[in-house]
Each structure stands twice: as C-alpha cells, then as structure tokens.
Amino acid sequence: MSQSYSQHTVEGIARVVRVDGQQLWLEPEQTTSCGHCASSASCSAHSQEAAGMGTVASRLQARRFMITTPAADAYHEGERLVVGIGEQALLRAALTAYGLPLAGALLGGALCQGLYGEDLISMLGMAGGLAAGLLAARLRAGRLAARGELSPRVLRRARPDETCATV
C-alpha cells in the first residue's frame, strides 16, 4: 500500500546497524534528554562497552527494527536516516493497541453491572471484555501489518546537524 508521507508524518532519526540484502536494520537515535540530567556523570549510557541489562545500550538494541527496501544497498552501516510513519497509521495503531482492550473491558464491566448488579461479576465481566478486546486488537494489528500500514519508511538521509528532539 502506498502512502503519502508529505506533510502528515511523524519522523525520527535512526542509525543503520546492518544492511542485509533488501533489509535495513535500524536503531533509533537517543534523544537529547539523555546526558542532561543530574546523574549523567555516573550513568552507564555514555559507555560504549556497557550493554548490560537495563542500560541505554541494551534498550536501544532491543528497539532495533527492520525496513525492507529495494534501495537498501544504497545505504551503509553507521549512516543516519530520517524514517517516518503517517500520523493516521500511528493513530490507528494506538487506538488498536489501547482503545480496543479498554473499550472491551469497560463494555464487559458495564454489561455485567447492568445485568447482575454485583461487583465481583462486574470485575469478571471486565476481565472477559479485556480478553476479548486484546484478541480483537491482535487481529486488527495483524491486518494493519499485512497491509504495511505499520511499517516506517526511509524518507531521506539525515543532515549532520539534524536531530529529532523536540525541546
């Protein structure tokens, strides 16, 4: 599915960590808030070899994502790219992930409360509604992903001074 990424796009900067055929493996760039707190001197986030559990390096590694593009060989490791996803796709994803389960839980609880009027049964109804909402969200997310709506796109190479931070 082809989407327009002109004016209604959420953008971010990511660094190429691996090029594999038509696949680019990217790691999101840390925002400028890192290193500006009072404990930045003792933080292991600035150590290149610190990749233990709970460090910024391990969190960034866990956030790596892949973009498939026929032009992948035009990029090289270490290069900074601006990637983007449409605002509407991001909104649909957020409503799917959060809205459907919440609506299911509230609807299940309200129905059980109206029918039975007991708190314990209402809580069970909420749990059942939450489960139904999570299942619906999983199915909807699968359809969105199959259509390619949740995939970010490479928009351009990032300028050396370009950041994604909003201050």
CSV table of C-alpha atoms in Angstrom, one decimal:
chain,number,residue,atom,x,y,z
A,1,MET,CA,0.0,0.0,0.0
A,2,SER,CA,1.4,3.3,-1.0
A,3,GLN,CA,1.0,6.2,1.5
A,4,SER,CA,1.8,9.8,1.2
A,5,TYR,CA,4.5,11.0,3.6
A,6,SER,CA,4.5,14.7,2.7
A,7,GLN,CA,3.1,16.8,5.5
A,8,HIS,CA,1.4,14.5,7.9
A,9,THR,CA,4.3,12.3,9.0
A,10,VAL,CA,5.8,11.5,12.4
A,11,GLU,CA,9.6,11.5,11.8
A,12,GLY,CA,12.5,10.1,13.7
A,13,ILE,CA,16.2,9.6,13.2
A,14,ALA,CA,17.7,6.1,13.1
A,15,ARG,CA,21.2,4.8,12.5
A,16,VAL,CA,21.8,1.9,10.1
A,17,VAL,CA,23.3,-1.0,12.1
A,18,ARG,CA,23.2,-3.7,9.4
A,19,VAL,CA,22.4,-4.0,5.7
A,20,ASP,CA,21.3,-7.4,4.6
A,21,GLY,CA,20.1,-7.7,1.1
A,22,GLN,CA,17.0,-5.6,0.8
A,23,GLN,CA,16.7,-5.2,4.5
A,24,LEU,CA,18.0,-2.3,6.6
A,25,TRP,CA,18.3,-2.9,10.4
A,26,LEU,CA,18.0,0.4,12.2
A,27,GLU,CA,18.4,1.6,15.7
A,28,PRO,CA,16.6,4.7,16.9
A,29,GLU,CA,18.8,7.6,17.9
A,30,GLN,CA,18.8,8.5,21.5
A,31,THR,CA,17.0,11.8,22.1
A,32,THR,CA,18.8,14.8,23.6
A,33,SER,CA,17.3,14.3,27.0
A,34,CYS,CA,19.9,11.5,27.7
A,35,GLY,CA,23.0,13.0,29.3
A,36,HIS,CA,21.4,16.2,30.5
A,37,CYS,CA,20.2,15.0,33.9
A,38,ALA,CA,21.9,15.5,37.3
A,39,SER,CA,23.2,11.9,37.3
A,40,SER,CA,24.7,11.9,33.8
A,41,ALA,CA,28.3,11.6,35.1
A,42,SER,CA,27.6,8.3,36.8
A,43,CYS,CA,25.3,7.0,34.1
A,44,SER,CA,26.5,4.0,32.0
A,45,ALA,CA,24.6,5.2,29.0
A,46,HIS,CA,27.7,7.0,27.7
A,47,SER,CA,30.0,4.0,28.0
A,48,GLN,CA,30.4,2.2,24.6
A,49,GLU,CA,31.1,-1.2,26.2
A,50,ALA,CA,28.2,-1.0,28.6
A,51,ALA,CA,25.5,-3.1,27.1
A,52,GLY,CA,24.3,-5.0,30.2
A,53,MET,CA,20.7,-5.4,31.2
A,54,GLY,CA,19.0,-2.1,31.9
A,55,THR,CA,21.5,0.1,30.2
A,56,VAL,CA,20.6,2.5,27.4
A,57,ALA,CA,22.7,0.4,25.0
A,58,SER,CA,20.7,-2.7,25.8
A,59,ARG,CA,17.4,-0.8,25.5
A,60,LEU,CA,18.4,0.6,22.1
A,61,GLN,CA,19.5,-2.8,20.9
A,62,ALA,CA,16.1,-4.1,21.9
A,63,ARG,CA,14.4,-1.3,19.9
A,64,ARG,CA,16.1,-2.3,16.6
A,65,PHE,CA,13.7,-2.6,13.7
A,66,MET,CA,13.9,-3.7,10.1
A,67,ILE,CA,12.8,-1.9,7.0
A,68,THR,CA,12.6,-3.7,3.7
A,69,THR,CA,13.5,-1.5,0.7
A,70,PRO,CA,14.8,-2.3,-2.7
A,71,ALA,CA,17.3,0.5,-2.3
A,72,ALA,CA,18.9,-0.9,0.8
A,73,ASP,CA,22.3,-1.3,-0.9
A,74,ALA,CA,22.5,2.5,-1.3
A,75,TYR,CA,22.9,2.8,2.5
A,76,HIS,CA,25.8,1.8,4.7
A,77,GLU,CA,26.3,0.9,8.4
A,78,GLY,CA,26.6,3.9,10.6
A,79,GLU,CA,24.6,6.2,8.3
A,80,ARG,CA,21.9,8.3,9.9
A,81,LEU,CA,18.4,8.2,8.2
A,82,VAL,CA,15.2,10.0,8.7
A,83,VAL,CA,12.4,7.5,8.9
A,84,GLY,CA,8.7,8.3,9.1
A,85,ILE,CA,5.3,6.9,9.6
A,86,GLY,CA,2.0,8.5,8.7
A,87,GLU,CA,0.1,10.2,11.5
A,88,GLN,CA,-3.1,8.3,10.6
A,89,ALA,CA,-1.3,5.0,10.7
A,90,LEU,CA,0.2,5.9,14.1
A,91,LEU,CA,-3.3,6.9,15.4
A,92,ARG,CA,-4.9,3.7,14.1
A,93,ALA,CA,-2.1,1.6,15.8
A,94,ALA,CA,-2.6,3.4,19.1
A,95,LEU,CA,-6.3,3.0,19.0
A,96,THR,CA,-5.9,-0.6,18.2
A,97,ALA,CA,-3.4,-1.3,20.9
A,98,TYR,CA,-5.0,0.7,23.7
A,99,GLY,CA,-8.6,1.6,22.6
A,100,LEU,CA,-9.9,-1.8,21.8
A,101,PRO,CA,-8.8,-3.5,25.0
A,102,LEU,CA,-10.0,-0.6,27.1
A,103,ALA,CA,-13.4,-0.5,25.3
A,104,GLY,CA,-13.8,-4.2,25.8
A,105,ALA,CA,-13.1,-4.0,29.5
A,106,LEU,CA,-15.4,-1.1,30.1
A,107,LEU,CA,-18.2,-2.6,27.9
A,108,GLY,CA,-17.9,-6.0,29.6
A,109,GLY,CA,-17.9,-4.5,33.1
A,110,ALA,CA,-20.9,-2.2,32.3
A,111,LEU,CA,-22.9,-5.0,30.8
A,112,CYS,CA,-22.3,-7.3,33.8
A,113,GLN,CA,-23.0,-4.5,36.2
A,114,GLY,CA,-26.3,-3.7,34.4
A,115,LEU,CA,-27.4,-7.3,34.2
A,116,TYR,CA,-26.3,-8.6,37.6
A,117,GLY,CA,-25.5,-5.6,39.8
A,118,GLU,CA,-22.7,-7.3,41.7
A,119,ASP,CA,-19.2,-6.1,41.9
A,120,LEU,CA,-17.5,-9.5,41.6
A,121,ILE,CA,-19.4,-10.4,38.5
A,122,SER,CA,-18.7,-6.9,37.0
A,123,MET,CA,-15.0,-7.5,37.6
A,124,LEU,CA,-15.2,-10.8,35.9
A,125,GLY,CA,-17.1,-9.1,33.0
A,126,MET,CA,-14.3,-6.6,32.8
A,127,ALA,CA,-11.7,-9.3,32.6
A,128,GLY,CA,-13.6,-11.1,29.9
A,129,GLY,CA,-14.1,-7.9,28.0
A,130,LEU,CA,-10.4,-7.1,28.3
A,131,ALA,CA,-9.5,-10.5,26.9
A,132,ALA,CA,-12.0,-10.0,24.0
A,133,GLY,CA,-10.5,-6.6,23.4
A,134,LEU,CA,-7.0,-7.9,23.4
A,135,LEU,CA,-8.0,-10.6,20.9
A,136,ALA,CA,-9.7,-8.0,18.7
A,137,ALA,CA,-6.6,-5.8,18.9
A,138,ARG,CA,-4.3,-8.7,17.9
A,139,LEU,CA,-6.5,-9.5,14.9
A,140,ARG,CA,-6.7,-5.8,13.8
A,141,ALA,CA,-3.0,-5.3,14.3
A,142,GLY,CA,-2.3,-8.3,12.1
A,143,ARG,CA,-4.5,-6.8,9.3
A,144,LEU,CA,-2.8,-3.4,9.6
A,145,ALA,CA,0.7,-5.0,9.5
A,146,ALA,CA,-0.3,-7.2,6.5
A,147,ARG,CA,-1.3,-4.1,4.6
A,148,GLY,CA,2.0,-2.4,5.5
A,149,GLU,CA,0.4,0.4,7.4
A,150,LEU,CA,2.5,0.0,10.5
A,151,SER,CA,5.9,0.0,8.7
A,152,PRO,CA,8.0,3.1,8.8
A,153,ARG,CA,9.6,4.3,5.6
A,154,VAL,CA,13.0,5.8,4.8
A,155,LEU,CA,12.3,9.4,4.0
A,156,ARG,CA,15.9,10.7,3.4
A,157,ARG,CA,19.4,10.8,4.8
A,158,ALA,CA,19.7,12.9,7.9
A,159,ARG,CA,21.8,16.1,7.8
A,160,PRO,CA,24.8,16.0,10.2
A,161,ASP,CA,23.2,18.6,12.5
A,162,GLU,CA,19.6,17.2,12.3
A,163,THR,CA,18.0,15.9,15.4
A,164,CYS,CA,14.6,14.5,16.2
A,165,ALA,CA,14.4,16.1,19.6
A,166,THR,CA,11.6,18.5,20.5
A,167,VAL,CA,12.7,20.9,23.1
